[in-house]
Short mmCIF file of C-alpha atoms and ligand atoms in Angstrom, two decimals:
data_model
loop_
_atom_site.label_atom_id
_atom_site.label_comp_id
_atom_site.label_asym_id
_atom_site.label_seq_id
_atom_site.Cartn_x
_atom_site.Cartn_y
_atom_site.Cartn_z
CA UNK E 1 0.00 0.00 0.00
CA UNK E 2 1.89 2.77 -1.13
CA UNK E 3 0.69 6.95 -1.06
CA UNK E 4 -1.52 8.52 0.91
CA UNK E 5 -5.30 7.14 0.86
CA UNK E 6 -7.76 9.24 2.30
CA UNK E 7 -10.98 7.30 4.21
CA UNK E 8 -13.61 10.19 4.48
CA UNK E 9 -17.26 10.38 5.63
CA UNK E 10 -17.00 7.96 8.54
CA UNK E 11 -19.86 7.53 10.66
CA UNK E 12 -17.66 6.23 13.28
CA UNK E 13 -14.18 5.75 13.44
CA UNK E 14 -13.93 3.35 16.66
CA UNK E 15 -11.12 1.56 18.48
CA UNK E 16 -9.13 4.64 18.84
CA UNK E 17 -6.32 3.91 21.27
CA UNK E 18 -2.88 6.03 22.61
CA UNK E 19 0.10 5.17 21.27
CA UNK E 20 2.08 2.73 23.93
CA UNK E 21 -1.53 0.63 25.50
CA UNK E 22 -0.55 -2.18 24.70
CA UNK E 23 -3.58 -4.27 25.80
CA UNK E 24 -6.70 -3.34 28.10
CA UNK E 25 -7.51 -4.81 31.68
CA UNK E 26 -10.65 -5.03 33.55
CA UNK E 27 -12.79 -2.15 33.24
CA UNK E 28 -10.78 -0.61 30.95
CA UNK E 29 -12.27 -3.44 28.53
CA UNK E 30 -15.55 -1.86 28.99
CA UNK E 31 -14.34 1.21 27.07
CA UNK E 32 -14.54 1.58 23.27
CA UNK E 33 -12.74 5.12 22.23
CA UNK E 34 -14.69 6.62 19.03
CA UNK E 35 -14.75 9.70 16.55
CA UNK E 36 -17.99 10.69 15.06
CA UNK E 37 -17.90 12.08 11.49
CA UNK E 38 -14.48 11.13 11.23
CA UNK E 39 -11.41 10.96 8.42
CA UNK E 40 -8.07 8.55 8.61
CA UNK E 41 -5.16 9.07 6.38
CA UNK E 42 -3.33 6.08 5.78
CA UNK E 43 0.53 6.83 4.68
CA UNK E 44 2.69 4.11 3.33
CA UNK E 45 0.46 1.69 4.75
CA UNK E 46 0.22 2.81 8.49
CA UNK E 47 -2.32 5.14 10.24
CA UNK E 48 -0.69 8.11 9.45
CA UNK E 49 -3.57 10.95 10.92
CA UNK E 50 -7.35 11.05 11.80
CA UNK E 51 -9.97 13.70 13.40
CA UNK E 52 -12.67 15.73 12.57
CA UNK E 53 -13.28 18.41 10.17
CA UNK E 54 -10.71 19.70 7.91
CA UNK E 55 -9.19 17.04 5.91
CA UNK E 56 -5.76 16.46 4.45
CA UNK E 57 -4.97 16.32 0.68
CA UNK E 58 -4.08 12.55 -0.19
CA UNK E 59 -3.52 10.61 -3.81
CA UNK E 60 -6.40 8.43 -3.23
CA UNK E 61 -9.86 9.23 -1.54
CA UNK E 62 -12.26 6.31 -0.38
CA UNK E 63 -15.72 7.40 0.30
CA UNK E 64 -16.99 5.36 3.48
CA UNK E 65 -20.34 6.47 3.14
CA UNK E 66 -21.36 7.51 6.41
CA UNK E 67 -20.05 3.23 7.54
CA UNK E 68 -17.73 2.71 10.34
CA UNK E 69 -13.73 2.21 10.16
CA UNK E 70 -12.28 -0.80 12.89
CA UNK E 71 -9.39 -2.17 12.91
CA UNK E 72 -9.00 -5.21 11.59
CA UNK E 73 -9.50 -8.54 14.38
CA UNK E 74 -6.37 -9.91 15.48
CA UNK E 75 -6.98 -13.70 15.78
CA UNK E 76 -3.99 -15.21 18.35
CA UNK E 77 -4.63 -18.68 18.41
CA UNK E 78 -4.93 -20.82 14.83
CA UNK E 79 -4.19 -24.40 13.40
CA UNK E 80 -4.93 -23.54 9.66
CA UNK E 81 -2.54 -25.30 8.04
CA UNK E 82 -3.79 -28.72 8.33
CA UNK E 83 -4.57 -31.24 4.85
CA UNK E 84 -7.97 -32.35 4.23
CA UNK E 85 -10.48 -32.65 6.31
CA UNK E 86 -12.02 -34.12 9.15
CA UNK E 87 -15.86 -34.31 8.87
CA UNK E 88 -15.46 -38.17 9.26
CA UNK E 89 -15.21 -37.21 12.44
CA UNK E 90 -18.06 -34.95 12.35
CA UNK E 91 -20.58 -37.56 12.00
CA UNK E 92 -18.77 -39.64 14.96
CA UNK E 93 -20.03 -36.64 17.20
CA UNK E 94 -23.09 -36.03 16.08
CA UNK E 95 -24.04 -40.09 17.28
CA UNK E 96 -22.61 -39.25 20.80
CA UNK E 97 -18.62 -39.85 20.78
CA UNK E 98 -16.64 -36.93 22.68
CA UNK E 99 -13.55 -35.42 21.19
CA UNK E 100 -11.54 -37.43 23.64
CA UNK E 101 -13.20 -40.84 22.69
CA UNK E 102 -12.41 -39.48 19.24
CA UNK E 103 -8.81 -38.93 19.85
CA UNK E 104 -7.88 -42.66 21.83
CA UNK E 105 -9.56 -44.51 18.95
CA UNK E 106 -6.45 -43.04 16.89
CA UNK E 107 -8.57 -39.93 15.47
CA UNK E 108 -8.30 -36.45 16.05
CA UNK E 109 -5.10 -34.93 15.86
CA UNK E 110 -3.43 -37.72 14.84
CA UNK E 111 -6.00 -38.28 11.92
CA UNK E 112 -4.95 -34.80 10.99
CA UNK E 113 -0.87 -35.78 11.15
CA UNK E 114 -1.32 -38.69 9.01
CA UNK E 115 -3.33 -36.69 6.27
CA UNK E 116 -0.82 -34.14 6.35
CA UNK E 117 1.95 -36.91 5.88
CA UNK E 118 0.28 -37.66 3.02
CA UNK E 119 -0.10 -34.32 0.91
CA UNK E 120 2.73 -32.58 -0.66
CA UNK E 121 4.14 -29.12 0.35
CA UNK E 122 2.70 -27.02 -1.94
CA UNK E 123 -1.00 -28.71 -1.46
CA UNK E 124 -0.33 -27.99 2.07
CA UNK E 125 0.28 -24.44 1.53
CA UNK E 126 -2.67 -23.97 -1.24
CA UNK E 127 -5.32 -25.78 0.94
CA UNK E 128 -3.92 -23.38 3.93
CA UNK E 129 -3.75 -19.81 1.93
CA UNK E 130 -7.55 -20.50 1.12
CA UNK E 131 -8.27 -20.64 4.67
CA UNK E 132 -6.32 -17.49 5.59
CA UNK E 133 -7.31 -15.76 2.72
CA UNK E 134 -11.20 -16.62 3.54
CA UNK E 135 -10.17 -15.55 7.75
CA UNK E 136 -9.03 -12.11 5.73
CA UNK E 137 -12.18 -11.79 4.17
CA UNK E 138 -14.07 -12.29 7.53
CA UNK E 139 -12.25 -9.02 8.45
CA UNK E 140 -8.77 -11.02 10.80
CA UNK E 141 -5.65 -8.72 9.70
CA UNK E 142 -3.09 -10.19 12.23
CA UNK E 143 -3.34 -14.34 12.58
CA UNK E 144 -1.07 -16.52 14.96
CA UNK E 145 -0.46 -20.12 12.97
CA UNK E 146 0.57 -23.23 14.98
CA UNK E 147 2.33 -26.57 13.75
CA UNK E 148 1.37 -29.67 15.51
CA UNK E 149 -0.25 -31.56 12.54
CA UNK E 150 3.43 -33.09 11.79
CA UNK E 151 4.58 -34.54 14.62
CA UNK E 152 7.85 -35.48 13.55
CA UNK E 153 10.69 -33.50 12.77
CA UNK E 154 10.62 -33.61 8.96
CA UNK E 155 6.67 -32.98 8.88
CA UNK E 156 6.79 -30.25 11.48
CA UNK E 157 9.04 -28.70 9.52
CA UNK E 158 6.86 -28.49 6.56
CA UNK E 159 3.90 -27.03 8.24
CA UNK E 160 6.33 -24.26 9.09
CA UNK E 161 7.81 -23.18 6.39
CA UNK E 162 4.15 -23.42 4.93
CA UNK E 163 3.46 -21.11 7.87
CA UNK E 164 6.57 -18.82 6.40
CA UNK E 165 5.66 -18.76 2.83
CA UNK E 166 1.87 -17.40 3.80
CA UNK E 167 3.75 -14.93 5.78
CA UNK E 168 5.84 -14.03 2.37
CA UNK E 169 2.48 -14.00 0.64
CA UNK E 170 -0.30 -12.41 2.54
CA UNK E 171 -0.81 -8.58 3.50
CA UNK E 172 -1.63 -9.92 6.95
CA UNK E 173 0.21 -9.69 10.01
CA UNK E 174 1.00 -13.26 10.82
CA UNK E 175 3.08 -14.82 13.91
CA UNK E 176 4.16 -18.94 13.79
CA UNK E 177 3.98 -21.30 16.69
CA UNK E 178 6.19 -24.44 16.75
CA UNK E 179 3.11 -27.16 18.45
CA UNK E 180 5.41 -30.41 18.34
CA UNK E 181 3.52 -31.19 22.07
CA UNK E 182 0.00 -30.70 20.46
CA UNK E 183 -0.11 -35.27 20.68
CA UNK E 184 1.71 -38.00 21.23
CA UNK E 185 3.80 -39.16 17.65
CA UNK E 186 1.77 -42.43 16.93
CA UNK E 187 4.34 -45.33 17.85
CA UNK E 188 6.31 -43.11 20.21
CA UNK E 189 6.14 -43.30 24.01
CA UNK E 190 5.08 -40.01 25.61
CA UNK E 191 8.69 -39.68 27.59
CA UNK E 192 10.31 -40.87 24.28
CA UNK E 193 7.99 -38.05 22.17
CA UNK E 194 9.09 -35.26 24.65
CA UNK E 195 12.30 -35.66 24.03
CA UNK E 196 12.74 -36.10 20.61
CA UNK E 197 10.75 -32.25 20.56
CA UNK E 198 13.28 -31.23 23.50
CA UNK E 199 16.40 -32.45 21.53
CA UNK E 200 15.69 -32.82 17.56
CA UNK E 201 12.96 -30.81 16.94
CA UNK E 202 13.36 -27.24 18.54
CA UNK E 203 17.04 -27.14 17.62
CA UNK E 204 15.44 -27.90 14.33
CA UNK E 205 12.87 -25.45 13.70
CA UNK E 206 15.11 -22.08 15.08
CA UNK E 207 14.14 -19.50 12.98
CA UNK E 208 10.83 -21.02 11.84
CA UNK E 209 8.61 -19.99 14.72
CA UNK E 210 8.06 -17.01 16.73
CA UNK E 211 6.35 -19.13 19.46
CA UNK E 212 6.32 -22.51 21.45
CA UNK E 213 3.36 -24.07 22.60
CA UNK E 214 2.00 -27.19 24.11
CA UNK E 215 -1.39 -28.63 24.55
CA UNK E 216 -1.27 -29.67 28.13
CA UNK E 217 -4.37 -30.79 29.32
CA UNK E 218 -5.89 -34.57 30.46
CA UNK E 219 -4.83 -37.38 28.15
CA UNK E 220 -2.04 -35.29 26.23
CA UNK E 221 0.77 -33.56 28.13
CA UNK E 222 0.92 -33.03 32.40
CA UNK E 223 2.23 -29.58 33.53
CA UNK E 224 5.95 -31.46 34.24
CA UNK E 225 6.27 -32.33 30.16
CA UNK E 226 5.36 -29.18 29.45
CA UNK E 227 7.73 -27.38 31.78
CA UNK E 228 10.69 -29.81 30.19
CA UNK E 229 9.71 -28.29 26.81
CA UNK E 230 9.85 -24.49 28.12
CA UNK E 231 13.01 -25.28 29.67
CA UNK E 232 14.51 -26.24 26.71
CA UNK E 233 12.64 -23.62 24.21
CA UNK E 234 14.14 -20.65 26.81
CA UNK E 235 17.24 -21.99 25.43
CA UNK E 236 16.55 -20.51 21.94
CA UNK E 237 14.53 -17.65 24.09
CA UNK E 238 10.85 -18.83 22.25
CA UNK E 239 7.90 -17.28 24.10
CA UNK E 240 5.46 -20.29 24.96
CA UNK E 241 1.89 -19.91 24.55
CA UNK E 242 -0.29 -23.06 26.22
CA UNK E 243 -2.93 -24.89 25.75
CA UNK E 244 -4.59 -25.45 29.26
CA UNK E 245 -7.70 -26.11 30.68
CA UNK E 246 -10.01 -26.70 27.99
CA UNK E 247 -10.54 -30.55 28.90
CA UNK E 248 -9.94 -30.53 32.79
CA UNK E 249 -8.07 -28.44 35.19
CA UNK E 250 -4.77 -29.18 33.87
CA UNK E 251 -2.33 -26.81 35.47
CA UNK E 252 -1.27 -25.77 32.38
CA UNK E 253 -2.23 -22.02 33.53
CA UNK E 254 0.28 -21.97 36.42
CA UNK E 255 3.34 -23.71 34.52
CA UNK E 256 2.42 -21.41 31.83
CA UNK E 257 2.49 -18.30 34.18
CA UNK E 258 5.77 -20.01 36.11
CA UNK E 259 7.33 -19.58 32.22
CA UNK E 260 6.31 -16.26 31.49
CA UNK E 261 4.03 -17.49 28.65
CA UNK E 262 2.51 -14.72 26.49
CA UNK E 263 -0.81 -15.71 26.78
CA UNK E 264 -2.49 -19.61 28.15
CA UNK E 265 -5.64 -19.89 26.03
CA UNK E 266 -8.91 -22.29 26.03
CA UNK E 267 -9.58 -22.19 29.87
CA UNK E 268 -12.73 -23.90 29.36
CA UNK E 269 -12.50 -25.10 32.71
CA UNK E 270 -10.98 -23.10 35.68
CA UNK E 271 -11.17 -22.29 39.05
CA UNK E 272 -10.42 -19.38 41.16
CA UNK E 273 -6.84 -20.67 41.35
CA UNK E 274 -6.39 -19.87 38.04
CA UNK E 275 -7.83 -16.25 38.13
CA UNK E 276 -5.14 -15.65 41.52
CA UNK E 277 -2.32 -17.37 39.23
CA UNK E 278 -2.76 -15.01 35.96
CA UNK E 279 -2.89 -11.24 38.59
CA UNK E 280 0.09 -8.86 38.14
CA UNK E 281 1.37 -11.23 35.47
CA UNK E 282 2.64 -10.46 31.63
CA UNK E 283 0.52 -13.71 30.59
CA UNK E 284 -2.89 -12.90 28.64
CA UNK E 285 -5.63 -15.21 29.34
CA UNK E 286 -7.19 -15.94 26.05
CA UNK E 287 -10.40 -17.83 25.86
CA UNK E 288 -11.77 -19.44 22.14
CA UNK E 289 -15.36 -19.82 22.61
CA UNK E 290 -15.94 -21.59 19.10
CA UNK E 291 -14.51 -24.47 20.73
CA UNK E 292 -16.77 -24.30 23.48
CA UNK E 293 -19.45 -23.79 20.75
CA UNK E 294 -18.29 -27.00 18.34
CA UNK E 295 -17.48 -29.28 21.49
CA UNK E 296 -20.74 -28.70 23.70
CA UNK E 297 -18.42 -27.56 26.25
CA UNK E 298 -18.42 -24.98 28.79
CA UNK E 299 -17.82 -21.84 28.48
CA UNK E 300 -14.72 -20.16 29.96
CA UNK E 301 -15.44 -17.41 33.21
CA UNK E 302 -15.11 -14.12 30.70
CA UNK E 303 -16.90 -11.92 33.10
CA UNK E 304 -15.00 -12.98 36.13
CA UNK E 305 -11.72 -12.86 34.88
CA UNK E 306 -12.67 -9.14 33.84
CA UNK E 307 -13.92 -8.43 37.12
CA UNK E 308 -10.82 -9.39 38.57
CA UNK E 309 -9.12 -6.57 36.54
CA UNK E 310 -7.78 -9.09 34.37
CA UNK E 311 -7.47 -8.46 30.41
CA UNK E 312 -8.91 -11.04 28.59
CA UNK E 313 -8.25 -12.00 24.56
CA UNK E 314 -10.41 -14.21 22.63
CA UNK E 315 -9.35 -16.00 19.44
CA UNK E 316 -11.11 -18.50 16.92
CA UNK E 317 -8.42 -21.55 17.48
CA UNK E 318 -9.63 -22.44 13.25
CA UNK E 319 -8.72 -26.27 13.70
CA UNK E 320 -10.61 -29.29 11.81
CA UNK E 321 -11.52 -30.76 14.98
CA UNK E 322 -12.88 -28.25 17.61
CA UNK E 323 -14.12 -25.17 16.01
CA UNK E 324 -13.87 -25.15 12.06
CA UNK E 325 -14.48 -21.77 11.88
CA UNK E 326 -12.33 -18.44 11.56
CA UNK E 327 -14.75 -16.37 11.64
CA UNK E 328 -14.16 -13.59 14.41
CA UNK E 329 -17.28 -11.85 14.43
CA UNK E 330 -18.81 -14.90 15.15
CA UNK E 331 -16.44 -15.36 18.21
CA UNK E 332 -17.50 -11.88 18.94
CA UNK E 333 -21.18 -12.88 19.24
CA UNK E 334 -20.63 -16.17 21.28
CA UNK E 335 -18.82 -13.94 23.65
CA UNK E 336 -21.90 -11.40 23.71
CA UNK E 337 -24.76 -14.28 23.59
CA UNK E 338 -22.80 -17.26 25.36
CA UNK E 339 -20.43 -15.45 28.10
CA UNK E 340 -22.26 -12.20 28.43
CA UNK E 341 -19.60 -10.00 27.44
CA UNK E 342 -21.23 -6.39 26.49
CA UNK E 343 -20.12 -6.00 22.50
CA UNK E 344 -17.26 -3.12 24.00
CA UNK E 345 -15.38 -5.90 26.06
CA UNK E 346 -16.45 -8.64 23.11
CA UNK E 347 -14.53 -6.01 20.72
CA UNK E 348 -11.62 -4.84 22.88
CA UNK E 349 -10.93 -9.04 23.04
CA UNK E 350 -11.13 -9.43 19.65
CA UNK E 351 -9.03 -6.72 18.73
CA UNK E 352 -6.16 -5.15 21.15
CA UNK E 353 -5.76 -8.01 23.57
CA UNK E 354 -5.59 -10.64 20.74
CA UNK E 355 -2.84 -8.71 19.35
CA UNK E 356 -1.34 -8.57 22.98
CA UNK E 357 -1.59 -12.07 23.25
CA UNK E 358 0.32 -12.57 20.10
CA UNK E 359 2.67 -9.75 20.79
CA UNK E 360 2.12 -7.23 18.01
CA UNK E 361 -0.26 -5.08 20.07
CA UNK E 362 2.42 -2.85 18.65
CA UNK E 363 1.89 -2.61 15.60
CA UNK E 364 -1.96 -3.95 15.04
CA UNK E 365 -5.67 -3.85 16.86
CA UNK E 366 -6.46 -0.36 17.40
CA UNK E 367 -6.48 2.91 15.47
CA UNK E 368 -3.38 4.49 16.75
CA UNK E 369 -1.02 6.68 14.54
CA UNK E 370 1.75 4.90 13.54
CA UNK E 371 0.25 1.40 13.21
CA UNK E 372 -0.66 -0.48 10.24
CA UNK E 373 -3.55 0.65 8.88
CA UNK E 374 -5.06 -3.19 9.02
CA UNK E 375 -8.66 -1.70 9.20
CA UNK E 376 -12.47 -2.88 8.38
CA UNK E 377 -14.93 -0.40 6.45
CA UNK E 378 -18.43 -1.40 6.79
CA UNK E 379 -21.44 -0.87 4.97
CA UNK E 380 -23.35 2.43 6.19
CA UNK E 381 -26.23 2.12 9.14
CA UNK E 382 -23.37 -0.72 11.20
CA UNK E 383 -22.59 0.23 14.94
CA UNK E 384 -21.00 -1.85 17.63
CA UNK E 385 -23.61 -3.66 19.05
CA UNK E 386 -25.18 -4.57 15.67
CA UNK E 387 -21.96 -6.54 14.76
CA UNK E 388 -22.71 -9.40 17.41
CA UNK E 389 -26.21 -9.00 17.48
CA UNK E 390 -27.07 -9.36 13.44
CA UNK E 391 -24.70 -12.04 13.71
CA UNK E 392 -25.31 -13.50 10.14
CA UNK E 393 -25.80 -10.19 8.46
CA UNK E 394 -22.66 -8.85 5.82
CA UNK E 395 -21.20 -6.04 7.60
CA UNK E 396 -18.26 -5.67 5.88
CA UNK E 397 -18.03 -3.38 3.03
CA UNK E 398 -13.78 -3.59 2.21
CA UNK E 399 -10.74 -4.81 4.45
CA UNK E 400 -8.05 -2.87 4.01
CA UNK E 401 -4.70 -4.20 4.93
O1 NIG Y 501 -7.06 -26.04 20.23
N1 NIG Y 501 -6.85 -28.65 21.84
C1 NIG Y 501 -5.94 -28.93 21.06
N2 NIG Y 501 -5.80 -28.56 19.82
C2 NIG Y 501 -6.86 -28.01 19.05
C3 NIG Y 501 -7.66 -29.06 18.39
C4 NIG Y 501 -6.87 -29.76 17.39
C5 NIG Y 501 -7.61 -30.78 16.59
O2 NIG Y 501 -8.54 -31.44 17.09
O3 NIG Y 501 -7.24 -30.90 15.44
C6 NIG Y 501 -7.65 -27.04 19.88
O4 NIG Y 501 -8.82 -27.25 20.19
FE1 FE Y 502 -5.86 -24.73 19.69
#
């Protein structure tokens, strides 16, 4: 995006944040900043200007017709490069199996690592670019990608460099995650499997991922696996993001925390231990209600964790298994509808704090001069609370990134 482009005739121009917030906590996440009857100048691609009134001269002018300007959703928790798909396993649900009956009869994610096995490199990449390119279209403008479909070194390795090449050829803002701990390698012990990732694979994959993770929760890794594998990631300084909670109380929250994990994310399932753990800590709960939505299971505690001045991100987790979906306004409305979040706090989660929790709250989820201009225009007659609430209903006019 090169030149100065000129948005004009904004309704409302909302999401406005200072430079330096880097994310919003507690009440704070009950606050949406707006200009009425607004312009934005985007310069060389970044928010370069915006008020009221008199308007600067620019190269290009786009009329937004009395609609609202966003920024872009940030979505900080993905698994879109996967091969094929899984709806096999769709119909085993429906007639009454859970996802973790699904996963010991040699399903799930392993299903998933033997497709990928099976499809080439450049499959894996055009099956994946569709899926970002669609999450684009549903107005996401920064995306966090895990591996964790591979499972061994050489297939791991593929899904990242996949992840690498979309970053090469997308205008979004994405961020990898090296997920070697996302299930046990089939015909691997689990002490055997946690090793291998400790000493073959992350030595591997330096360079190739911005992020560790590892799903610890009941049935895949405990809390002292998964503080073996941040060990030996803080040896190549990798930021972990976990997987906890989502199918029991896993302690995956607290190791997380003990790590100084960016963000610990599903928290389906948590108690007031977990709400202590997470207080006067860098680590951004981040909860993925489409999961909750796909899975029949709970919801996470949104409300309390905000009333315990705690910020709170919310991301779609796009996976074949638990929520095939990358839609963020629809995580938006589960968080309205499901958890009760007012749209403001729905918005703020969807927006600042998932860029937080993917650490380019920098450079993407607000409109803040200097940062990319990664923005939504929507049709005229759109406000806030209509975005959740006419859930179904095209808002989106043009995303600009
Ligand atoms: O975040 N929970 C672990 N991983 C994914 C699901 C992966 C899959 O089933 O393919 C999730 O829900
Ligand atoms: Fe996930």
């Amino acid at each position: 995006m090169k030149g100065r482009i000129l948005i004009r005739n904004i309704g409302e121009l909302a999401g406005i944040v200072p430079a330096g917030v880097l994310c919003k906590c507690g009440e704070e996440m009950s606050r949406v900043e707006a200009l009425k009857n607004a312009w934005l100048l985007i310069k060389d691609g970044r928010i370069a200007e915006f008020g009221c009134g008199a308007e600067p001269c620019a190269d290009e002018v786009i009329d937004a017709d009395g609609g609202m300007v966003l920024p872009a959703f940030c979505d900080s928790h993905t698994h879109i490069v996967y091969a094929g798909s899984r709806e096999g396993e769709f119909l085993d649900k429906i007639n009454g199996l859970s996802y973790e009956e699904i996963a010991a009869r040699g399903g799930g994610i392993l299903n998933s690592a033997d497709l990928l096995h099976n499809t080439s490199e450049d499959q894996l990449y055009r099956q994946s670019k569709a899926r970002l390119d669609e999450m684009i279209a549903f107005g996401s403008g920064a995306i966090e990608i895990k591996s964790g479909y591979g499972l061994s070194t050489e297939d791991e390795l593929k899904m990242l460099r996949v992840i690498r090449r979309l970053k090469e050829n997308s205008p979004a803002l994405i961020k990898a995650t090296f997920l070697g701990a996302h299930a046990v390698a089939r015909g691997m012990t689990k002490e055997a499997y946690v090793d291998k990732i400790c000493s073959e694979m992350l030595p591997a994959i330096d360079g190739l991922a911005d992020f560790v993770d590892v799903f610890c929760d009941e049935g895949f890794f405990t809390p002292e696996d998964t503080a073996r594998i941040l060990e030996a990631a803080s040896k190549y300084g990798i930021r972990p993001k976990i997987h906890a909670n989502e199918l029991a109380v896993s302690g995956g929250v607290q190791v997380g925390v003990k790590y100084k994990a960016l963000s610990v994310d599903h928290l389906e399932r948590t108690t007031d231990a977990e709400i202590e753990a997470l207080k006067g800590t860098g680590t951004m709960p981040t909860m993925l209600p489409g999961s909750s939505f796909f899975l029949g299971l709970p919801y996470g505690r949104a409300k309390e964790f905000i009333a315990a001045g705690l910020p709170l991100a919310l991301a779609s987790d796009y996976n074949p298994g638990s929520s095939p979906n990358g839609d963020m306004r629809f995580v938006m409305a589960l968080a309205c509808i499901r958890m009760r979040l007012t749209p403001a706090q729905a918005f703020n989660a969807c927006t600042l704090n998932s860029a937080c929790a993917m650490g380019v709250s920098d450079q993407a989820g607000s409109i803040t001069v200097g940062k990319r201009a990664n923005l939504i225009l929507t049709h005229p007659g759109w406000n806030l609370t209509k975005i959740p609430y006419l859930y179904r209903t095209p808002f989106i006019r043009q995303v600009i990134l």
